[in-house]
mmCIF file of C-alpha atoms and ligand atoms in Angstrom:
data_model
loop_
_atom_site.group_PDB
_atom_site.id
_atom_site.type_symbol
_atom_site.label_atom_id
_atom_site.label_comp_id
_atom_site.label_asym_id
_atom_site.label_seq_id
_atom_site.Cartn_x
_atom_site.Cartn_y
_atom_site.Cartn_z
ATOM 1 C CA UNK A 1 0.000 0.000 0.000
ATOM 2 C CA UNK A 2 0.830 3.546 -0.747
ATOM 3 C CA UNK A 3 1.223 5.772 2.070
ATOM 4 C CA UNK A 4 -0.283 8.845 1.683
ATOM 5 C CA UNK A 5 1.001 12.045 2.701
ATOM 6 C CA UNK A 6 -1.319 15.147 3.464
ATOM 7 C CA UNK A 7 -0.033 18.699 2.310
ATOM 8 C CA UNK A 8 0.283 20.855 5.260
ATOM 9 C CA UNK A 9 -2.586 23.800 2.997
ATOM 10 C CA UNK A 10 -5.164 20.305 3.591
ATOM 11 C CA UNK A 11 -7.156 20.657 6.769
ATOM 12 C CA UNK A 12 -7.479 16.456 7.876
ATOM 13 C CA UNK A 13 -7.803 14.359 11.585
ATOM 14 C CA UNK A 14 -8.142 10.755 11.529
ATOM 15 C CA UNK A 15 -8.136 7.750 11.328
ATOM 16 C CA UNK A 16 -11.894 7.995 12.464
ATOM 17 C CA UNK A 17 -13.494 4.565 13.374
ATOM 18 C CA UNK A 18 -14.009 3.015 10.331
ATOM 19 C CA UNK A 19 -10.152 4.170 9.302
ATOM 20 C CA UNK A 20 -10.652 7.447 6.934
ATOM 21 C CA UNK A 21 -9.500 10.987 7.681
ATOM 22 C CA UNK A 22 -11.980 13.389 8.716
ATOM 23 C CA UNK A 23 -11.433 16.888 6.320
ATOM 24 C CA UNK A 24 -12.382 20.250 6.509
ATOM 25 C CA UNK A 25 -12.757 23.142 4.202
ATOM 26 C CA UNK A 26 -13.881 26.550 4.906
ATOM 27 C CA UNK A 27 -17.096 25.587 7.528
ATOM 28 C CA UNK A 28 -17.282 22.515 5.729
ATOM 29 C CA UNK A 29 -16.439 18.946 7.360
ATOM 30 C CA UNK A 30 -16.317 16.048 5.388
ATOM 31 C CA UNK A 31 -16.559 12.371 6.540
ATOM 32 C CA UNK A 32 -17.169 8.972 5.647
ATOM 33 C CA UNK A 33 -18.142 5.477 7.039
ATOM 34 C CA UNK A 34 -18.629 1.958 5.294
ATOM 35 C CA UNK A 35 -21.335 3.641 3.240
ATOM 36 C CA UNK A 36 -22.243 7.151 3.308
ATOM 37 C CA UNK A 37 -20.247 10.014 3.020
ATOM 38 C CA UNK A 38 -21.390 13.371 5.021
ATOM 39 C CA UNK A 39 -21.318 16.927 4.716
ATOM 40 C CA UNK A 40 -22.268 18.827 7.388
ATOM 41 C CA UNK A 41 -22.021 23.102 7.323
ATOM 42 C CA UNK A 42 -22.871 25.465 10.031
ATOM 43 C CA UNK A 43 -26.889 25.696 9.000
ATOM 44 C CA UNK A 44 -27.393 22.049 7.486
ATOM 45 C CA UNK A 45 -25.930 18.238 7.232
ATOM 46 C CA UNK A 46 -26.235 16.714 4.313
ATOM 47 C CA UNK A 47 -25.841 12.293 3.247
ATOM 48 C CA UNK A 48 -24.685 11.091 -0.018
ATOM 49 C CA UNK A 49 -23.866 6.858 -1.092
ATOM 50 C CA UNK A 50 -20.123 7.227 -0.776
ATOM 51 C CA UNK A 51 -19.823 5.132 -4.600
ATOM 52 C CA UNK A 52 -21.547 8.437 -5.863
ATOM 53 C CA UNK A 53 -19.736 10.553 -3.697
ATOM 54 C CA UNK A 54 -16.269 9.730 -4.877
ATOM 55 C CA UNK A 55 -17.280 9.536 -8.528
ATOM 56 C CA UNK A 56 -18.550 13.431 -7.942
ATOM 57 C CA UNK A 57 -15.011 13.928 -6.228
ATOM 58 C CA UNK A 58 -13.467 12.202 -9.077
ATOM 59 C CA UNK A 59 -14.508 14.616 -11.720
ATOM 60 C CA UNK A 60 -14.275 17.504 -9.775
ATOM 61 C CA UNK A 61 -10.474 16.622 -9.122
ATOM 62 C CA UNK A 62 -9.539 15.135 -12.898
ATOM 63 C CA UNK A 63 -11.406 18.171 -14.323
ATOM 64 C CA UNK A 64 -9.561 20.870 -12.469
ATOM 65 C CA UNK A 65 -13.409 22.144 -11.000
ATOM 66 C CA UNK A 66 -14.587 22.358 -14.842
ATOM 67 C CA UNK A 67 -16.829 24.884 -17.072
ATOM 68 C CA UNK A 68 -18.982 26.359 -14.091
ATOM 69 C CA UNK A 69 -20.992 24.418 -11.600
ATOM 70 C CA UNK A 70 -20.307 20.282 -10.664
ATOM 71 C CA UNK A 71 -23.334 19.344 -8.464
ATOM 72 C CA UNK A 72 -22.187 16.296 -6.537
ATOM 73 C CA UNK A 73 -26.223 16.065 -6.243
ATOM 74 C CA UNK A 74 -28.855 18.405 -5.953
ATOM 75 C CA UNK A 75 -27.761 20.190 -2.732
ATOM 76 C CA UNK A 76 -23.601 19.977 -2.649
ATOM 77 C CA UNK A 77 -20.948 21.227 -5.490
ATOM 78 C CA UNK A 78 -18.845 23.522 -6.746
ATOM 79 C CA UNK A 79 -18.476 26.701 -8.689
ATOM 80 C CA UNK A 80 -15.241 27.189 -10.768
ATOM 81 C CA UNK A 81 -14.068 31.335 -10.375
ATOM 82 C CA UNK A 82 -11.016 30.260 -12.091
ATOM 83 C CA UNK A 83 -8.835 31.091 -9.505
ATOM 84 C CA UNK A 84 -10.617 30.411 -6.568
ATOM 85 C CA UNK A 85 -13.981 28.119 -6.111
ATOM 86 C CA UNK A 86 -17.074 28.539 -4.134
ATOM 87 C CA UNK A 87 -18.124 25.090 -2.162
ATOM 88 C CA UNK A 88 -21.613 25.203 -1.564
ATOM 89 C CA UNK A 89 -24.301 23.356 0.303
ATOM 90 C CA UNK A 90 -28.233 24.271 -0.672
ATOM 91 C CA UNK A 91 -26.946 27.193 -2.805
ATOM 92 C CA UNK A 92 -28.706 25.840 -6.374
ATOM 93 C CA UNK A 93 -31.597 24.270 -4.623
ATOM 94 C CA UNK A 94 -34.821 26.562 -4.061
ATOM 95 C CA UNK A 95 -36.110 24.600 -1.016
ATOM 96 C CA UNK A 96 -32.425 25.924 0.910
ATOM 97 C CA UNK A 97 -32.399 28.743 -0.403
ATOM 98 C CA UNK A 98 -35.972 29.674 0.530
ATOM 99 C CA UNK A 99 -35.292 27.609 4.580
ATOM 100 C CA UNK A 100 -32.036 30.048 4.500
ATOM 101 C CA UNK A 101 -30.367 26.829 4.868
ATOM 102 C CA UNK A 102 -27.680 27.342 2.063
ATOM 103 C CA UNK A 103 -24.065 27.999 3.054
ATOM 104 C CA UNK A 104 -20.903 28.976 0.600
ATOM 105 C CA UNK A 105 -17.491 29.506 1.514
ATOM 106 C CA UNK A 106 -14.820 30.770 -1.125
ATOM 107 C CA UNK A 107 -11.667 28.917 -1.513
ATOM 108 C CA UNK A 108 -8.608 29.501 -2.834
ATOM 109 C CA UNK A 109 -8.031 26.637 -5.762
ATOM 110 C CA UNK A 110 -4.863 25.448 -4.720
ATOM 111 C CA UNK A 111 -6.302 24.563 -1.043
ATOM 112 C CA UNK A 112 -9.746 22.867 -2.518
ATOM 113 C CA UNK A 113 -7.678 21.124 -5.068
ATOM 114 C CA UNK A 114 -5.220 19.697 -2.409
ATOM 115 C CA UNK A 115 -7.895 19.032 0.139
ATOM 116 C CA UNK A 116 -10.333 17.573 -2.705
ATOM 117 C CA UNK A 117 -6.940 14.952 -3.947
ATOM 118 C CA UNK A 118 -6.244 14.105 -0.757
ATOM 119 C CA UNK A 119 -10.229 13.103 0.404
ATOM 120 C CA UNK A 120 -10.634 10.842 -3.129
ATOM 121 C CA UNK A 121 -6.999 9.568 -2.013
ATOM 122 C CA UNK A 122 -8.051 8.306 1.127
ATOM 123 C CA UNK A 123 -11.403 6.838 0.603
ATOM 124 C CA UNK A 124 -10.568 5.657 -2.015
ATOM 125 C CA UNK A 125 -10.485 1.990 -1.144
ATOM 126 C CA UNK A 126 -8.617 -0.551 -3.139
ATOM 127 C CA UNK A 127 -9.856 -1.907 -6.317
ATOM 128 C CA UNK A 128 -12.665 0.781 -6.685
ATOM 129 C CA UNK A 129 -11.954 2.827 -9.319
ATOM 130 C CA UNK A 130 -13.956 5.982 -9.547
ATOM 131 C CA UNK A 131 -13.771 6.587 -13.482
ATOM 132 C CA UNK A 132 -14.751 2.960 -14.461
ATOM 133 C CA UNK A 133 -18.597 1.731 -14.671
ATOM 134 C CA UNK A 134 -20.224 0.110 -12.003
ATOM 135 C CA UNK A 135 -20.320 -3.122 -13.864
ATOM 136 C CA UNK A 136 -16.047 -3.225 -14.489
ATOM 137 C CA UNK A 137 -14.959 -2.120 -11.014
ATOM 138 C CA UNK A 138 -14.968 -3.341 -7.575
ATOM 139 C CA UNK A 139 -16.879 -1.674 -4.701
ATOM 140 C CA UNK A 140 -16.424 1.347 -2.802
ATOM 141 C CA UNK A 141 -17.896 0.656 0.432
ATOM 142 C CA UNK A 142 -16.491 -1.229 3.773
ATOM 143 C CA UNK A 143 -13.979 -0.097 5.952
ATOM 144 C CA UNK A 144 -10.607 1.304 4.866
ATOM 145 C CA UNK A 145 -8.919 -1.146 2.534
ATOM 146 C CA UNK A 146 -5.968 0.115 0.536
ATOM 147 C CA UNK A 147 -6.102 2.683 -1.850
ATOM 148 C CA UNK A 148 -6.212 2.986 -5.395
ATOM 149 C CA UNK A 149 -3.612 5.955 -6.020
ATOM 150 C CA UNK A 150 -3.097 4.718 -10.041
ATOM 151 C CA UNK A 151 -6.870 4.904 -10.665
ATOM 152 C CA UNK A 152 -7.594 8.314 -8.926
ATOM 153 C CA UNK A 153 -4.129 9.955 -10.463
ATOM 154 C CA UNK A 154 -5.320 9.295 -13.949
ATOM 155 C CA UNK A 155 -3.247 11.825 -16.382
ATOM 156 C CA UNK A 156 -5.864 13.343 -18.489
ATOM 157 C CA UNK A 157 -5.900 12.930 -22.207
ATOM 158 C CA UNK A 158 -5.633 17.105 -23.745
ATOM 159 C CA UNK A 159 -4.427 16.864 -26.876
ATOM 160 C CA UNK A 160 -2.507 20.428 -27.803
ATOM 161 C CA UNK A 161 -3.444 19.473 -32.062
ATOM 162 C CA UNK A 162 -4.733 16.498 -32.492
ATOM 163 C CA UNK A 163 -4.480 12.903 -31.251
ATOM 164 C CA UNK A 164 -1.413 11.385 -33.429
ATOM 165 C CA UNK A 165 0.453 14.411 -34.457
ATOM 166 C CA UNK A 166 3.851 14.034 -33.833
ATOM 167 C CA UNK A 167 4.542 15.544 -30.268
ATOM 168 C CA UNK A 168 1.272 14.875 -28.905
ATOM 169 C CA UNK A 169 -1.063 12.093 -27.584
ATOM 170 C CA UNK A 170 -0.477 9.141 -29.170
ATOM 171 C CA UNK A 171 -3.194 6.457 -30.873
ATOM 172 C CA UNK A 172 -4.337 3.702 -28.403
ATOM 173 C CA UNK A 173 -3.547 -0.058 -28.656
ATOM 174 C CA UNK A 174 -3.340 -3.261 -26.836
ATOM 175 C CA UNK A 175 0.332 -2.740 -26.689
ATOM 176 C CA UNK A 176 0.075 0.592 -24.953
ATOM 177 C CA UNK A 177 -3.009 -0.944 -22.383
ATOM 178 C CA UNK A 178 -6.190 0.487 -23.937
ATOM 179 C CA UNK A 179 -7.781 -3.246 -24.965
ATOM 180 C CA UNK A 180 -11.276 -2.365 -26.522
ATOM 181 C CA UNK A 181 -13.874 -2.069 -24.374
ATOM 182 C CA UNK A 182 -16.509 -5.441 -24.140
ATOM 183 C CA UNK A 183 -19.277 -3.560 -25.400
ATOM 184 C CA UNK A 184 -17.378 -1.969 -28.806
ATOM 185 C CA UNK A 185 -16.124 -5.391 -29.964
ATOM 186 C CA UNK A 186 -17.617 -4.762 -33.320
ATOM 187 C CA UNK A 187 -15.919 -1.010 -33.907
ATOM 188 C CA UNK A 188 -13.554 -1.614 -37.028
ATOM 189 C CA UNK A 189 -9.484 -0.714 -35.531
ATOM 190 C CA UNK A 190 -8.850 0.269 -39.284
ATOM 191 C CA UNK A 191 -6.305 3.406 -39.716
ATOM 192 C CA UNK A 192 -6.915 6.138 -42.399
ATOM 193 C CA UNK A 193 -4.182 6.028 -44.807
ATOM 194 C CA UNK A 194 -2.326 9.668 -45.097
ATOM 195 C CA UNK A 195 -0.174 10.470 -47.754
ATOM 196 C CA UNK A 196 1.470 14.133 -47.014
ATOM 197 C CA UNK A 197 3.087 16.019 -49.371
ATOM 198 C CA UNK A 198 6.769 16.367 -49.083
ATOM 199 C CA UNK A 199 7.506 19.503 -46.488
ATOM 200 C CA UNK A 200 4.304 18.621 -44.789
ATOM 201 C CA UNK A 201 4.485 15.493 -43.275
ATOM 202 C CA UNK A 202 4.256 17.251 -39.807
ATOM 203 C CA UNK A 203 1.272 18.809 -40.594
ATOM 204 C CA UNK A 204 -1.079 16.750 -41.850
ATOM 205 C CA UNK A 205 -2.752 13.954 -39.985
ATOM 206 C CA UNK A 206 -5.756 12.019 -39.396
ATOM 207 C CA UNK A 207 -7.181 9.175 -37.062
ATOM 208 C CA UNK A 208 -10.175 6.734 -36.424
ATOM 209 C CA UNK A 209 -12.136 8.720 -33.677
ATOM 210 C CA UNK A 210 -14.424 5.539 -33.080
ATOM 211 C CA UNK A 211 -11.437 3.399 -33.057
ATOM 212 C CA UNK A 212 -9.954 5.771 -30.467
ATOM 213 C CA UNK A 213 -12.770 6.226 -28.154
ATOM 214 C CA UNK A 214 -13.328 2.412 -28.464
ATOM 215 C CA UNK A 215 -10.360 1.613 -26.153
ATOM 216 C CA UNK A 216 -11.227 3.849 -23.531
ATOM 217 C CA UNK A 217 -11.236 2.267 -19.635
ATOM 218 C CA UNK A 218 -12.914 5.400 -17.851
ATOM 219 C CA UNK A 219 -16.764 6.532 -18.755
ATOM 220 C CA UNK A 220 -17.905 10.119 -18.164
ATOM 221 C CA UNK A 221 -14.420 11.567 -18.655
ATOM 222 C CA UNK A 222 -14.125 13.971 -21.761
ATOM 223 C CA UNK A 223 -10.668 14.512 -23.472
ATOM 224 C CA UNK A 224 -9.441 16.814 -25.964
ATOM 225 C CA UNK A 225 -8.197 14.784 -29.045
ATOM 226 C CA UNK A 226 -8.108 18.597 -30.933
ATOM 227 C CA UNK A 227 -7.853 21.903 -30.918
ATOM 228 C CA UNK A 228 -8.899 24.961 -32.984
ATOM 229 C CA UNK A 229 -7.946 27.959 -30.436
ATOM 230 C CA UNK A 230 -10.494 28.021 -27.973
ATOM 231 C CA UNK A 231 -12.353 24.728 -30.130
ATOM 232 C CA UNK A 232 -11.932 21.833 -28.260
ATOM 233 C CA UNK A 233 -13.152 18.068 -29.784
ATOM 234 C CA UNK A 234 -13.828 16.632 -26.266
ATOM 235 C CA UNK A 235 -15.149 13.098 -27.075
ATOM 236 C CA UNK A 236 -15.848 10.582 -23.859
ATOM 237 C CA UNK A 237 -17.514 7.490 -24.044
ATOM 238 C CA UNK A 238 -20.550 6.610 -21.300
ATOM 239 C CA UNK A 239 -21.654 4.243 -19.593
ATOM 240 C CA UNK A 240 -24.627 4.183 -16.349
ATOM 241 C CA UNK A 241 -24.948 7.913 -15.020
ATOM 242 C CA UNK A 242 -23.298 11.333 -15.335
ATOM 243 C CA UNK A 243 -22.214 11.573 -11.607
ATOM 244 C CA UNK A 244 -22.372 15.549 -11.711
ATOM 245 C CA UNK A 245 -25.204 17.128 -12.382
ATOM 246 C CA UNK A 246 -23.196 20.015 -14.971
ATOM 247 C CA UNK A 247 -24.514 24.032 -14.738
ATOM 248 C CA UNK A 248 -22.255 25.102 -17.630
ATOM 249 C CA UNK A 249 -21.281 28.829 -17.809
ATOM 250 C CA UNK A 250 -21.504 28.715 -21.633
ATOM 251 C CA UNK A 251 -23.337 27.052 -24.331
ATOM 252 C CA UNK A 252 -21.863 23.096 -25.102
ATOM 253 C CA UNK A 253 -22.792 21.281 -27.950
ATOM 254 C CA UNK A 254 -23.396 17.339 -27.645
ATOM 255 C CA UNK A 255 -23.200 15.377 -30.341
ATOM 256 C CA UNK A 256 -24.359 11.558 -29.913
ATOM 257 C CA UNK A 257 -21.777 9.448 -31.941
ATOM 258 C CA UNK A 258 -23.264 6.381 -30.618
ATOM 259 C CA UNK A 259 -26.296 4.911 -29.046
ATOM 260 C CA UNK A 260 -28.611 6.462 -26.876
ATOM 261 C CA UNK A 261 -28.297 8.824 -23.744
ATOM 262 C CA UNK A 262 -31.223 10.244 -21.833
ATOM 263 C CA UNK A 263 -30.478 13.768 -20.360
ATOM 264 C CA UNK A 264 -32.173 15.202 -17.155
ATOM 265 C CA UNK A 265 -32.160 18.941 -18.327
ATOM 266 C CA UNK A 266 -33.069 21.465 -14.762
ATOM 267 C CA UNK A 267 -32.737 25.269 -14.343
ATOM 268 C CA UNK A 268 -29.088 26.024 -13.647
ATOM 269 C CA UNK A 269 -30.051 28.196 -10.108
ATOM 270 C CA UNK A 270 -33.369 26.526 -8.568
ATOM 271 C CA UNK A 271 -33.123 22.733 -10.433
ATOM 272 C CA UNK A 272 -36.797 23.134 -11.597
ATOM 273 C CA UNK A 273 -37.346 20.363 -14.199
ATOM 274 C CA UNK A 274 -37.410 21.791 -17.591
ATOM 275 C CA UNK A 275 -36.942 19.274 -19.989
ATOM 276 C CA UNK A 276 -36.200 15.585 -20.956
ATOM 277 C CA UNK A 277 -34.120 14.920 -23.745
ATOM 278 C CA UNK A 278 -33.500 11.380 -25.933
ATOM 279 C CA UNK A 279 -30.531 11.333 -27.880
ATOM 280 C CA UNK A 280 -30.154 8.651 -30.341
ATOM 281 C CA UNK A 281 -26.849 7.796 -32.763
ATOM 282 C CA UNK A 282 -26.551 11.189 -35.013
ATOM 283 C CA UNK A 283 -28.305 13.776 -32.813
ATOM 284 C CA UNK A 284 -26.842 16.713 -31.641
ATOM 285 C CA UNK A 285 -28.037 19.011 -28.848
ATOM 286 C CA UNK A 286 -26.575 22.982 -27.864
ATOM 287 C CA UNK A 287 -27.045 22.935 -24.281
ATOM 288 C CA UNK A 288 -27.872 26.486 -23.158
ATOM 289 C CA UNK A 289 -25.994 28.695 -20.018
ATOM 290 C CA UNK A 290 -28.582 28.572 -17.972
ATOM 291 C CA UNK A 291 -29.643 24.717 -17.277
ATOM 292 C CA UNK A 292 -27.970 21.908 -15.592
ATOM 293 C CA UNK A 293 -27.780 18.647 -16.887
ATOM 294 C CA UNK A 294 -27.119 14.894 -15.918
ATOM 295 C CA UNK A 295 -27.359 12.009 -18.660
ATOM 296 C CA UNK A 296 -28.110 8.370 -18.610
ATOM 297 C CA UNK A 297 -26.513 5.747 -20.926
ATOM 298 C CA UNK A 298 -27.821 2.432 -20.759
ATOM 299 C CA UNK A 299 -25.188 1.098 -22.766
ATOM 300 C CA UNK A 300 -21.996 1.935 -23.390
ATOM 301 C CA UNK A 301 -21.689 4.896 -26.063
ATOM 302 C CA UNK A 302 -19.802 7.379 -27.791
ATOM 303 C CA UNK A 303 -20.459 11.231 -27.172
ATOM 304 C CA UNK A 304 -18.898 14.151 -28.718
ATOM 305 C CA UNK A 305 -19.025 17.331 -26.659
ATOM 306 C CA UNK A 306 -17.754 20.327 -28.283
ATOM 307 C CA UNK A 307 -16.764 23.141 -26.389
ATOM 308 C CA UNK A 308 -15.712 26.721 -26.262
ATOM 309 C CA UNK A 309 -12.592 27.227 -23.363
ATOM 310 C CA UNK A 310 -12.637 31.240 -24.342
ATOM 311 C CA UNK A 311 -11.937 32.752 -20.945
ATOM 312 C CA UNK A 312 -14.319 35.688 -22.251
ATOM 313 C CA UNK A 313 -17.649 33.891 -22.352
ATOM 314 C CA UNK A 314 -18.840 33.621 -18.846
ATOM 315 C CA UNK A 315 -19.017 36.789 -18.458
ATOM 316 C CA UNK A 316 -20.155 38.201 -21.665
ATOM 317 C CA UNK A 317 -23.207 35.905 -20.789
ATOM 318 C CA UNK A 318 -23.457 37.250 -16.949
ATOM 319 C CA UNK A 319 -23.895 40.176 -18.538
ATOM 320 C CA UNK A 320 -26.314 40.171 -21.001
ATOM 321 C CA UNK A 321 -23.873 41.025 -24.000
ATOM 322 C CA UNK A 322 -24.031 37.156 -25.109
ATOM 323 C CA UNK A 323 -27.301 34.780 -25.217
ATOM 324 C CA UNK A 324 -27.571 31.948 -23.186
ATOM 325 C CA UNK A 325 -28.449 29.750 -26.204
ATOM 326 C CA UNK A 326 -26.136 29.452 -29.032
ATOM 327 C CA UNK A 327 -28.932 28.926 -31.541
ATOM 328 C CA UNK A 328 -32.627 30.332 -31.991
ATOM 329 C CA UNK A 329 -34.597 27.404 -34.356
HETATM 330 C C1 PHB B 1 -21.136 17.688 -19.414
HETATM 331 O O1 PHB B 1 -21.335 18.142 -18.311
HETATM 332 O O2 PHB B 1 -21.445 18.350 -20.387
HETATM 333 C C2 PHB B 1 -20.517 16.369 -19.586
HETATM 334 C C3 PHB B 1 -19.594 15.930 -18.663
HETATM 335 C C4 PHB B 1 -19.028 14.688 -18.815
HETATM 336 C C5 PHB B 1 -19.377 13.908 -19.888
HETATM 337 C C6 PHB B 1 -20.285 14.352 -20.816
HETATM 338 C C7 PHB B 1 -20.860 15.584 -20.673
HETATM 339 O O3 PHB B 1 -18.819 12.718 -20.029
HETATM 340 FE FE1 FE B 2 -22.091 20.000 -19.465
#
């Protein structure tokens, strides 16, 4: 077993009785048992299945506190300042907010990162991997038991072209540890064929996308395999539930490559219900500012999400000066 050490910025006391550290974070204290992880801030508590939990925390961590808001759920998350990061409990949920219930604290990044790495660290038990589905990893629940450090320090795939330029991420294959998956068994591995001309063999490139995405281990998880400026290609492939529930700061467009995923689409700032939406093989969706949204695959599938990283948009749309929709039909 790795031991784990604790960076002196991360707030932690422990072992508690079931063997995980106890963590705090502005008014926030954090702790688990064989189960349930718990939340409690100075004007509510708050209970969560620690399998979800840690696949929240997972995210949160990989994605460096993402485009906006990451709800863990409907009552706890995050807000990305880009710089700093409000932690909230009830803030995006009208029954809280209306109970005065609601509580944020704003933290510097570098402490919630450190604290946030160190909590999936340590409850993370061994052989649960937070990034895999349910139905190709082992559980998450009982008393301390190892870790799983390789798992939960991932490196993300961001591509700073495209997937197989020279100088950047490189094709997957059995030989590199990216079998296909069991449920893409029938995705052809065949390679486009490019023929540059002389003086430009550096520029020119292409790659199977399906092929790609077909050996991926982790669901939920998008990657840049290109980029246009602020354009990013951020395919991921899904499998069971989103486990945030995503209130961008911008427009995203989805585009369903394969399959079928249902999305739960709620008002960004109370999480009234405001639409259901079925996306089939060929569909593609622009996902306005102003909602949240959690999707459902019941198999394994393939989803494009394109978005915009311009530093500029959130608050162009704040203010006014941008729509929240990226297209009027
Ligand atoms: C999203 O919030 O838009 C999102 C996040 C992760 C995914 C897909 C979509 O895998
Ligand atoms: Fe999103």
């Amino acid at each position: 077993m790795t031991t784990l050490t604790i960076p002196p910025q991360v707030r932690a006391e422990g072992p508690n009785e079931q063997g995980y550290q106890v963590f705090s974070l502005g008014e926030f204290l954090f702790s688990r048992d064989e189960y349930f992880a718990y939340i409690t801030w100075p004007t509510g508590r708050h209970v969560m299945s620690v399998d979800a939990f840690l696949r929240a925390l997972q995210r949160d961590v990989a994605w460096d506190f993402f485009y906006g808001i990451v709800n863990f759920d409907g009552v706890l998350g995050t807000v990305n300042h880009y710089g700093s990061v409000d932690l909230f409990g009830g803030r995006y949920n009208d029954a809280y907010r209306k109970a005065e219930l609601d509580h944020v604290d704003r933290i510097d990044t570098p402490v919630i990162r450190e604290t946030f790495k160190a909590m999936l660290a340590d409850w993370t038990n061994e052989g649960f991997d937070p990034f895999a589905s349910p139905e190709e990893t082992g559980s998450a629940f009982g008393l301390k038991r190892g870790g799983n450090l390789a798992a939960v320090t991932r490196r993300r795939v961001t591509a700073t072209r495209m997937v197989s330029m020279p100088d950047d991420e490189a094709l997957r294959s059995d030989a590199n540890g990216h079998p296909v998956n069991r449920m893409f068994a029938d995705v052809s591995q065949d390679e486009p064929e490019v023929t540059a001309e002389p003086g430009f063999e550096g520029e020119v490139a292409s790659f199977n996308l399906f092929a790609y995405l077909s050996r991926s281990a982790v669901t939920w998880n998008p990657s840049v395999v290109s980029v246009c400026r602020d354009s990013l290609y951020c395919p991921t492939t899904e499998e069971y539930i989103l486990p945030i529930i995503h209130g961008n700061d911008r427009a995203e467009w989805f585009v369903q490559l394969s399959d079928e995923i249902i999305w739960d689409v709620e008002d960004r700032d109370t999480g009234a219900k405001r639409a259901k939406v079925v996306m089939k093989a060929g569909d593609v969706a622009a996902m306005p500012a102003d909602i949240r949204h959690q999707g459902y695959a019941p198999k394994r599938c393939m989803l494009l999400v394109w978005e915009n990283a311009s530093s500029k948009i959130p608050e162009l749309i704040s203010s006014g000066k941008f729509p929240s929709q990226p297209v009027v039909f």
